[in-house]
C-alpha cells in the first residue's frame, strides 16, 4: 500500500496562521467613535460667518498596533438654530442659514445644508431632535492611520435681514479599521 502524506495538517496550519494574524479577509475589524461637547455660536447680520477648524484622527490606540483604516466619518449634530428678529416688529426679510464642511487640504466642499426661516415674528426655532448628519470622509487607500483637517462653516444671510441667529451644535466622528485591538478616534481644534 502506497501511503501519501495527508494534506489536512497542512491546511489546518494555514487556517490557524491566518486566524492568528487578524487577516482582513476573515473580517477582523475594530471601530471607535467620539463626540465634542455642545457649543454655541451667535451670528449677526454684521458678522454673518463663523469658521471652526477641526482635526480628525483615526488610527491605532496602542503604539505598535497595525491597522488599516477603511472607514471614517465626521458628523454635525445641530441641536437648535434660533432666530431673534428685532423686538416688537415683524421682519421684512426672512434669513437663511447654511452649514458647510470643507476639506482644508484641497478646499473641496464635503457637505452643505441650507435652512430658511419661515415666521416673520421670529418664533422659529429649527429643532433637529439631536439627529446628526454624517459626511463620509473615508480614505481611498486604507492607510495605517488617517488624519485630516476640516473647516466647519456656519453662515447666515446678512443685511437686509436683521436679528441674531444662535446655533447650538456638536461634532462627532467614527472610524473602522482592519486589525489591531482598539481604534482611537479623536477630534481636536488646532
Coordinates of C-alpha atoms in Angstrom, one line a residue:
X1 CA 0.0 0.0 0.0
X2 CA 1.3 3.4 -1.0
X3 CA 1.0 5.9 1.8
X4 CA 0.7 9.6 0.8
X5 CA 1.0 12.3 3.4
X6 CA -2.3 13.8 4.4
X7 CA -3.0 17.4 3.3
X8 CA -5.3 18.0 6.3
X9 CA -2.5 19.1 8.8
X10 CA -1.1 21.5 6.2
X11 CA -4.5 23.1 5.5
X12 CA -5.2 23.4 9.3
X13 CA -1.8 25.0 9.8
X14 CA -2.6 27.6 7.1
X15 CA -6.0 28.4 8.6
X16 CA -4.6 28.8 12.1
X17 CA -1.8 31.1 10.8
X18 CA -4.4 33.3 9.0
X19 CA -6.6 33.5 12.1
X20 CA -3.7 34.5 14.4
X21 CA -2.6 37.4 12.2
X22 CA -6.0 39.1 12.1
X23 CA -6.3 38.7 8.4
X24 CA -8.7 41.3 6.9
X25 CA -10.2 38.7 4.6
X26 CA -11.7 37.0 7.7
X27 CA -13.4 40.2 8.9
X28 CA -11.3 41.1 11.9
X29 CA -12.1 44.7 12.4
X30 CA -12.2 47.3 15.2
X31 CA -14.2 50.5 15.5
X32 CA -14.3 53.7 17.6
X33 CA -16.2 57.0 17.9
X34 CA -16.1 60.3 19.8
X35 CA -18.1 63.5 20.3
X36 CA -17.3 67.0 21.3
X37 CA -19.3 68.8 23.9
X38 CA -22.1 71.1 22.8
X39 CA -21.0 74.5 21.6
X40 CA -23.0 77.7 20.8
X41 CA -22.3 80.3 18.1
X42 CA -24.1 83.6 17.5
X43 CA -24.2 85.0 14.0
X44 CA -25.3 88.6 13.5
X45 CA -26.1 90.5 10.2
X46 CA -22.8 92.4 10.6
X47 CA -20.8 89.2 11.5
X48 CA -22.5 86.5 9.4
X49 CA -19.9 83.8 9.2
X50 CA -18.2 81.6 11.9
X51 CA -15.5 79.1 10.9
X52 CA -14.2 76.4 13.1
X53 CA -11.2 74.2 12.1
X54 CA -11.3 70.6 13.3
X55 CA -8.7 67.8 13.0
X56 CA -9.9 64.2 12.7
X57 CA -7.6 61.3 13.6
X58 CA -8.4 57.6 13.2
X59 CA -5.6 55.2 14.0
X60 CA -4.3 52.5 16.4
X61 CA -4.8 53.2 20.1
X62 CA -1.6 51.3 21.0
X63 CA 1.7 52.5 19.6
X64 CA 2.7 49.2 17.9
X65 CA -0.7 48.0 16.7
X66 CA -1.0 47.5 13.0
X67 CA -4.3 48.7 11.4
X68 CA -5.7 49.6 8.0
X69 CA -8.3 52.3 8.2
X70 CA -11.2 51.6 5.8
X71 CA -13.9 53.9 7.0
X72 CA -14.0 57.4 8.6
X73 CA -16.9 59.8 9.0
X74 CA -17.5 63.3 10.5
X75 CA -20.9 64.3 11.8
X76 CA -22.6 67.5 12.9
X77 CA -25.5 67.4 15.3
X78 CA -27.5 70.6 15.1
X79 CA -29.2 70.9 18.5
X80 CA -31.1 74.1 17.6
X81 CA -31.0 77.1 15.3
X82 CA -32.8 80.1 16.8
X83 CA -33.5 83.4 15.1
X84 CA -34.4 86.5 17.1
X85 CA -35.7 89.4 14.9
X86 CA -35.8 92.9 16.3
X87 CA -38.2 93.2 19.3
X88 CA -41.8 94.2 18.6
X89 CA -41.8 94.1 14.8
X90 CA -42.2 91.6 12.1
X91 CA -39.1 91.1 9.9
X92 CA -39.4 92.2 6.3
X93 CA -36.7 89.7 5.2
X94 CA -36.6 86.1 6.5
X95 CA -33.0 85.0 6.8
X96 CA -31.4 81.8 5.5
X97 CA -28.8 79.8 7.4
X98 CA -26.2 77.4 6.0
X99 CA -23.7 74.9 7.4
X100 CA -20.8 73.7 5.3
X101 CA -17.9 71.2 5.8
X102 CA -14.8 72.0 3.7
X103 CA -11.7 69.8 3.4
X104 CA -8.9 72.1 4.3
X105 CA -6.2 70.3 2.3
X106 CA -7.8 70.9 -1.1
X107 CA -10.7 73.3 -0.4
X108 CA -13.2 70.7 -1.5
X109 CA -16.8 71.1 -0.3
X110 CA -17.7 67.9 1.6
X111 CA -21.2 68.7 2.6
X112 CA -23.6 71.6 2.7
X113 CA -27.1 72.2 4.2
X114 CA -29.3 75.3 4.0
X115 CA -32.3 76.2 6.0
X116 CA -34.8 79.1 5.6
X117 CA -36.7 80.6 8.5
X118 CA -40.5 80.9 7.8
X119 CA -42.0 83.0 10.6
X120 CA -41.6 86.8 10.3
X121 CA -42.2 87.2 14.0
X122 CA -39.2 85.1 14.9
X123 CA -41.0 82.3 16.7
X124 CA -38.9 80.0 14.5
X125 CA -36.6 77.6 16.2
X126 CA -35.3 75.0 13.9
X127 CA -35.1 71.9 16.1
X128 CA -33.5 68.8 14.8
X129 CA -34.1 66.5 17.7
X130 CA -30.4 65.8 18.0
X131 CA -30.3 63.9 14.7
X132 CA -26.8 64.3 13.2
X133 CA -26.0 64.3 9.6
X134 CA -22.9 62.4 8.5
X135 CA -20.2 63.1 6.0
X136 CA -18.2 60.2 4.7
X137 CA -14.5 61.1 4.6
X138 CA -13.2 57.6 4.1
X139 CA -9.6 57.4 2.8
X140 CA -9.1 55.8 -0.5
X141 CA -6.1 53.6 0.2
X142 CA -6.7 52.0 3.7
X143 CA -3.8 53.7 5.4
X144 CA -2.4 52.7 8.8
X145 CA -3.7 56.0 10.2
X146 CA -6.0 58.7 8.8
X147 CA -5.6 62.4 9.7
X148 CA -7.3 65.3 8.0
X149 CA -8.3 68.9 8.9
X150 CA -11.8 70.3 8.0
X151 CA -13.4 73.7 8.3
X152 CA -16.9 73.8 9.7
X153 CA -18.5 76.9 8.5
X154 CA -21.8 78.5 9.7
X155 CA -23.2 81.3 7.7
X156 CA -26.4 83.4 7.8
X157 CA -27.9 85.9 5.4
X158 CA -26.5 89.4 6.2
X159 CA -28.4 92.7 5.6
X160 CA -31.2 93.4 4.9
X161 CA -32.2 90.5 7.3
X162 CA -32.0 91.5 10.9
X163 CA -31.6 89.9 14.3
X164 CA -29.1 87.4 15.6
X165 CA -29.2 83.6 14.9
X166 CA -28.0 81.4 17.8
X167 CA -26.7 77.9 16.8
X168 CA -26.2 75.1 19.2
X169 CA -24.1 72.2 17.8
X170 CA -21.7 69.4 18.4
X171 CA -19.3 67.4 16.3
X172 CA -18.8 63.6 16.2
X173 CA -16.6 61.2 14.4
X174 CA -16.3 57.5 13.9
X175 CA -13.9 55.1 12.2
X176 CA -13.4 51.4 11.4
X177 CA -10.2 49.5 10.6
X178 CA -8.9 46.0 10.0
X179 CA -6.5 44.6 12.5
X180 CA -5.4 45.8 15.9
X181 CA -7.2 45.5 19.3
X182 CA -8.5 49.1 19.7
X183 CA -9.0 52.0 17.5
X184 CA -8.5 55.6 18.5
X185 CA -10.9 58.2 17.0
X186 CA -10.3 61.8 18.1
X187 CA -11.4 65.4 17.2
X188 CA -9.3 68.4 18.2
X189 CA -9.4 72.1 17.4
X190 CA -5.9 73.1 16.0

